[in-house]
Amino acid sequence: MTRMVFTGFDSAWTRGNCGAIAHLIVDGLEITFPHPQTASFPEALTCIEAVGSGAALHVIAIDQPLIVPNATGSRPVEGVFRPILGRMGGAIQPSSRGRVGMFDDGAPIWQFLRALNAPIDPMLIPGALAGRLAFEAYPVAAQIGFATESGKLKRLHKYNPGRRKTFTNCGWRGLHQIMEGAASSLGL
């Protein structure tokens, strides 16, 4: 059977911040989910190399904009998504090359992506059986997608415990319920 690894990396966007990384490993009929861990950009690369070693397919979702061609303002997709998020109690970080430390030429994301050596094209992923592939993940959009299938999401769940002003236990539980439902429907 083929070994596949699915990795999620929340990069925390800048060099000084520490993000988190998690993996789902499918090895034949066995599925494992090692404990998520905190990770800087270099630590995430090391972890991706170690966990992905020997995998026929390794799909890496990165929670940070990966294609930022605009010098100022925000990307067109952010302009489209901003009002939707606003109605649901959320917001969006504008991405531009002018954001020093996040998207300028010296930002850590670009060095990370070069070292990762994976095409950034979500259209390559469906049906893929081999290779290392990466894509930009947007967890808020996923939350909306998973929750609106059932018609249950009216407001976004505030799930980041690091943001004490907005975090709620109810939001944390709500997010877990969404993910539990998604995992159950996928047979995980």
CSV table of C-alpha atoms in Angstrom, one decimal:
chain,number,residue,atom,x,y,z
A,1,MET,CA,0.0,0.0,0.0
A,2,THR,CA,1.1,3.6,-0.6
A,3,ARG,CA,2.1,5.9,2.2
A,4,MET,CA,0.5,9.3,2.1
A,5,VAL,CA,1.1,12.3,4.4
A,6,PHE,CA,-1.2,15.3,4.7
A,7,THR,CA,0.4,18.2,6.6
A,8,GLY,CA,-1.0,21.5,7.8
A,9,PHE,CA,1.3,24.3,8.7
A,10,ASP,CA,0.1,27.5,10.3
A,11,SER,CA,3.2,29.6,9.7
A,12,ALA,CA,2.3,32.5,12.0
A,13,TRP,CA,3.5,34.6,9.0
A,14,THR,CA,6.6,36.3,10.3
A,15,ARG,CA,10.1,35.2,11.4
A,16,GLY,CA,9.6,36.1,15.0
A,17,ASN,CA,6.4,34.2,15.6
A,18,CYS,CA,6.1,30.5,16.1
A,19,GLY,CA,3.3,28.6,14.2
A,20,ALA,CA,2.1,25.1,14.5
A,21,ILE,CA,2.3,22.0,12.3
A,22,ALA,CA,0.1,18.8,12.2
A,23,HIS,CA,0.2,15.7,10.1
A,24,LEU,CA,-2.3,13.0,9.1
A,25,ILE,CA,-0.4,9.9,7.9
A,26,VAL,CA,-2.1,7.2,5.9
A,27,ASP,CA,0.0,4.0,5.6
A,28,GLY,CA,-2.0,1.3,3.9
A,29,LEU,CA,-5.1,0.8,6.1
A,30,GLU,CA,-3.5,2.5,9.1
A,31,ILE,CA,-4.2,6.2,9.8
A,32,THR,CA,-2.2,8.1,12.4
A,33,PHE,CA,-2.4,11.6,13.7
A,34,PRO,CA,0.7,12.5,15.6
A,35,HIS,CA,0.3,15.3,18.2
A,36,PRO,CA,0.5,18.8,16.6
A,37,GLN,CA,3.5,20.8,17.6
A,38,THR,CA,4.7,24.3,17.5
A,39,ALA,CA,7.1,25.1,14.7
A,40,SER,CA,9.1,28.0,13.2
A,41,PHE,CA,9.7,28.0,9.5
A,42,PRO,CA,13.0,26.1,9.7
A,43,GLU,CA,11.4,23.6,12.3
A,44,ALA,CA,8.4,23.1,9.9
A,45,LEU,CA,10.8,22.2,7.0
A,46,THR,CA,12.7,19.7,9.2
A,47,CYS,CA,9.4,18.2,10.3
A,48,ILE,CA,8.0,18.0,6.8
A,49,GLU,CA,11.2,16.2,5.6
A,50,ALA,CA,11.1,13.8,8.5
A,51,VAL,CA,7.4,12.9,8.5
A,52,GLY,CA,7.2,12.9,4.7
A,53,SER,CA,10.2,10.6,4.2
A,54,GLY,CA,9.2,7.6,2.2
A,55,ALA,CA,5.7,9.0,1.4
A,56,ALA,CA,4.6,8.5,-2.2
A,57,LEU,CA,2.3,11.5,-1.8
A,58,HIS,CA,2.7,14.5,0.5
A,59,VAL,CA,0.2,17.3,0.4
A,60,ILE,CA,1.1,20.4,2.4
A,61,ALA,CA,-1.5,23.0,3.4
A,62,ILE,CA,0.0,26.3,4.4
A,63,ASP,CA,-2.0,28.9,6.3
A,64,GLN,CA,-0.5,32.0,4.8
A,65,PRO,CA,-0.8,33.7,1.4
A,66,LEU,CA,1.6,32.0,-1.0
A,67,ILE,CA,1.0,34.1,-4.2
A,68,VAL,CA,1.3,37.8,-3.5
A,69,PRO,CA,2.0,39.7,-6.7
A,70,ASN,CA,0.6,43.1,-5.6
A,71,ALA,CA,2.9,45.8,-4.2
A,72,THR,CA,0.2,47.5,-2.1
A,73,GLY,CA,-3.3,47.0,-0.9
A,74,SER,CA,-4.7,43.5,-0.9
A,75,ARG,CA,-5.1,40.7,-3.4
A,76,PRO,CA,-8.3,40.7,-5.5
A,77,VAL,CA,-9.6,37.6,-3.8
A,78,GLU,CA,-9.3,39.3,-0.4
A,79,GLY,CA,-11.5,42.1,-1.7
A,80,VAL,CA,-14.2,39.6,-2.7
A,81,PHE,CA,-14.0,37.7,0.5
A,82,ARG,CA,-13.8,40.6,2.9
A,83,PRO,CA,-17.6,41.5,2.9
A,84,ILE,CA,-18.6,37.9,3.3
A,85,LEU,CA,-16.3,37.6,6.4
A,86,GLY,CA,-17.5,40.9,7.7
A,87,ARG,CA,-21.1,39.7,7.7
A,88,MET,CA,-20.1,36.6,9.6
A,89,GLY,CA,-18.1,38.5,12.3
A,90,GLY,CA,-14.7,37.9,10.8
A,91,ALA,CA,-11.9,39.9,9.1
A,92,ILE,CA,-9.1,39.4,6.6
A,93,GLN,CA,-5.5,40.4,6.7
A,94,PRO,CA,-4.5,42.3,3.5
A,95,SER,CA,-1.6,40.7,1.7
A,96,SER,CA,0.9,42.8,-0.3
A,97,ARG,CA,4.6,42.8,-1.0
A,98,GLY,CA,4.7,46.1,0.9
A,99,ARG,CA,4.1,44.3,4.2
A,100,VAL,CA,7.7,44.1,5.4
A,101,GLY,CA,8.5,40.8,7.2
A,102,MET,CA,5.4,39.1,5.8
A,103,PHE,CA,5.6,39.4,2.1
A,104,ASP,CA,8.5,41.5,1.0
A,105,ASP,CA,11.4,39.9,-0.8
A,106,GLY,CA,13.2,38.9,2.5
A,107,ALA,CA,10.1,37.5,4.2
A,108,PRO,CA,10.6,33.9,5.5
A,109,ILE,CA,7.7,32.5,3.5
A,110,TRP,CA,9.6,32.8,0.2
A,111,GLN,CA,12.7,31.0,1.6
A,112,PHE,CA,10.5,28.3,3.1
A,113,LEU,CA,8.7,27.7,-0.2
A,114,ARG,CA,12.0,27.5,-2.2
A,115,ALA,CA,13.3,24.9,0.3
A,116,LEU,CA,10.0,23.1,0.3
A,117,ASN,CA,10.4,22.5,-3.4
A,118,ALA,CA,6.7,21.7,-4.1
A,119,PRO,CA,4.5,23.2,-6.8
A,120,ILE,CA,1.8,25.5,-5.4
A,121,ASP,CA,-1.2,24.6,-7.5
A,122,PRO,CA,-4.3,23.2,-5.8
A,123,MET,CA,-5.5,21.9,-9.1
A,124,LEU,CA,-2.7,19.3,-9.1
A,125,ILE,CA,-4.0,17.7,-5.9
A,126,PRO,CA,-7.3,16.0,-6.8
A,127,GLY,CA,-6.4,12.5,-8.1
A,128,ALA,CA,-2.7,12.9,-7.3
A,129,LEU,CA,-1.0,9.6,-6.3
A,130,ALA,CA,2.6,10.8,-6.0
A,131,GLY,CA,4.7,13.8,-5.4
A,132,ARG,CA,5.0,16.7,-2.9
A,133,LEU,CA,2.3,19.3,-3.5
A,134,ALA,CA,1.5,22.5,-1.6
A,135,PHE,CA,-1.4,24.9,-1.5
A,136,GLU,CA,-2.6,28.0,0.4
A,137,ALA,CA,-5.1,27.0,3.0
A,138,TYR,CA,-7.6,29.4,4.5
A,139,PRO,CA,-9.1,27.9,7.7
A,140,VAL,CA,-11.8,30.5,8.0
A,141,ALA,CA,-13.0,29.6,4.5
A,142,ALA,CA,-12.9,25.9,5.4
A,143,GLN,CA,-14.9,26.7,8.5
A,144,ILE,CA,-17.5,28.4,6.4
A,145,GLY,CA,-17.5,25.6,3.8
A,146,PHE,CA,-17.8,22.7,6.3
A,147,ALA,CA,-20.4,24.4,8.5
A,148,THR,CA,-22.7,25.9,5.8
A,149,GLU,CA,-23.3,22.5,4.3
A,150,SER,CA,-25.5,21.8,7.3
A,151,GLY,CA,-26.8,25.4,7.5
A,152,LYS,CA,-25.6,25.7,11.1
A,153,LEU,CA,-23.0,28.5,10.8
A,154,LYS,CA,-24.4,32.0,11.3
A,155,ARG,CA,-21.3,33.6,12.8
A,156,LEU,CA,-17.6,32.5,12.7
A,157,HIS,CA,-16.3,30.6,15.7
A,158,LYS,CA,-13.6,32.5,17.5
A,159,TYR,CA,-11.1,29.8,18.2
A,160,ASN,CA,-7.7,31.4,18.8
A,161,PRO,CA,-7.0,31.2,22.5
A,162,GLY,CA,-4.1,33.6,22.0
A,163,ARG,CA,-6.7,36.3,21.3
A,164,ARG,CA,-8.3,36.7,24.7
A,165,LYS,CA,-10.6,39.5,23.6
A,166,THR,CA,-12.4,37.3,21.0
A,167,PHE,CA,-11.8,33.7,22.1
A,168,THR,CA,-14.7,31.8,23.6
A,169,ASN,CA,-15.1,28.3,24.8
A,170,CYS,CA,-18.3,28.1,22.9
A,171,GLY,CA,-16.4,29.0,19.7
A,172,TRP,CA,-13.7,26.4,20.4
A,173,ARG,CA,-16.4,23.7,21.0
A,174,GLY,CA,-18.3,24.8,17.8
A,175,LEU,CA,-15.1,24.4,15.7
A,176,HIS,CA,-14.5,21.0,17.2
A,177,GLN,CA,-18.1,20.0,16.3
A,178,ILE,CA,-17.6,21.2,12.7
A,179,MET,CA,-14.3,19.2,12.4
A,180,GLU,CA,-15.8,16.1,14.1
A,181,GLY,CA,-18.7,16.2,11.6
A,182,ALA,CA,-16.3,16.6,8.6
A,183,ALA,CA,-14.0,13.8,9.9
A,184,SER,CA,-17.0,11.5,10.5
A,185,SER,CA,-18.3,12.1,7.0
A,186,LEU,CA,-14.9,11.2,5.6
A,187,GLY,CA,-14.7,8.0,7.7
A,188,LEU,CA,-11.8,9.3,9.9
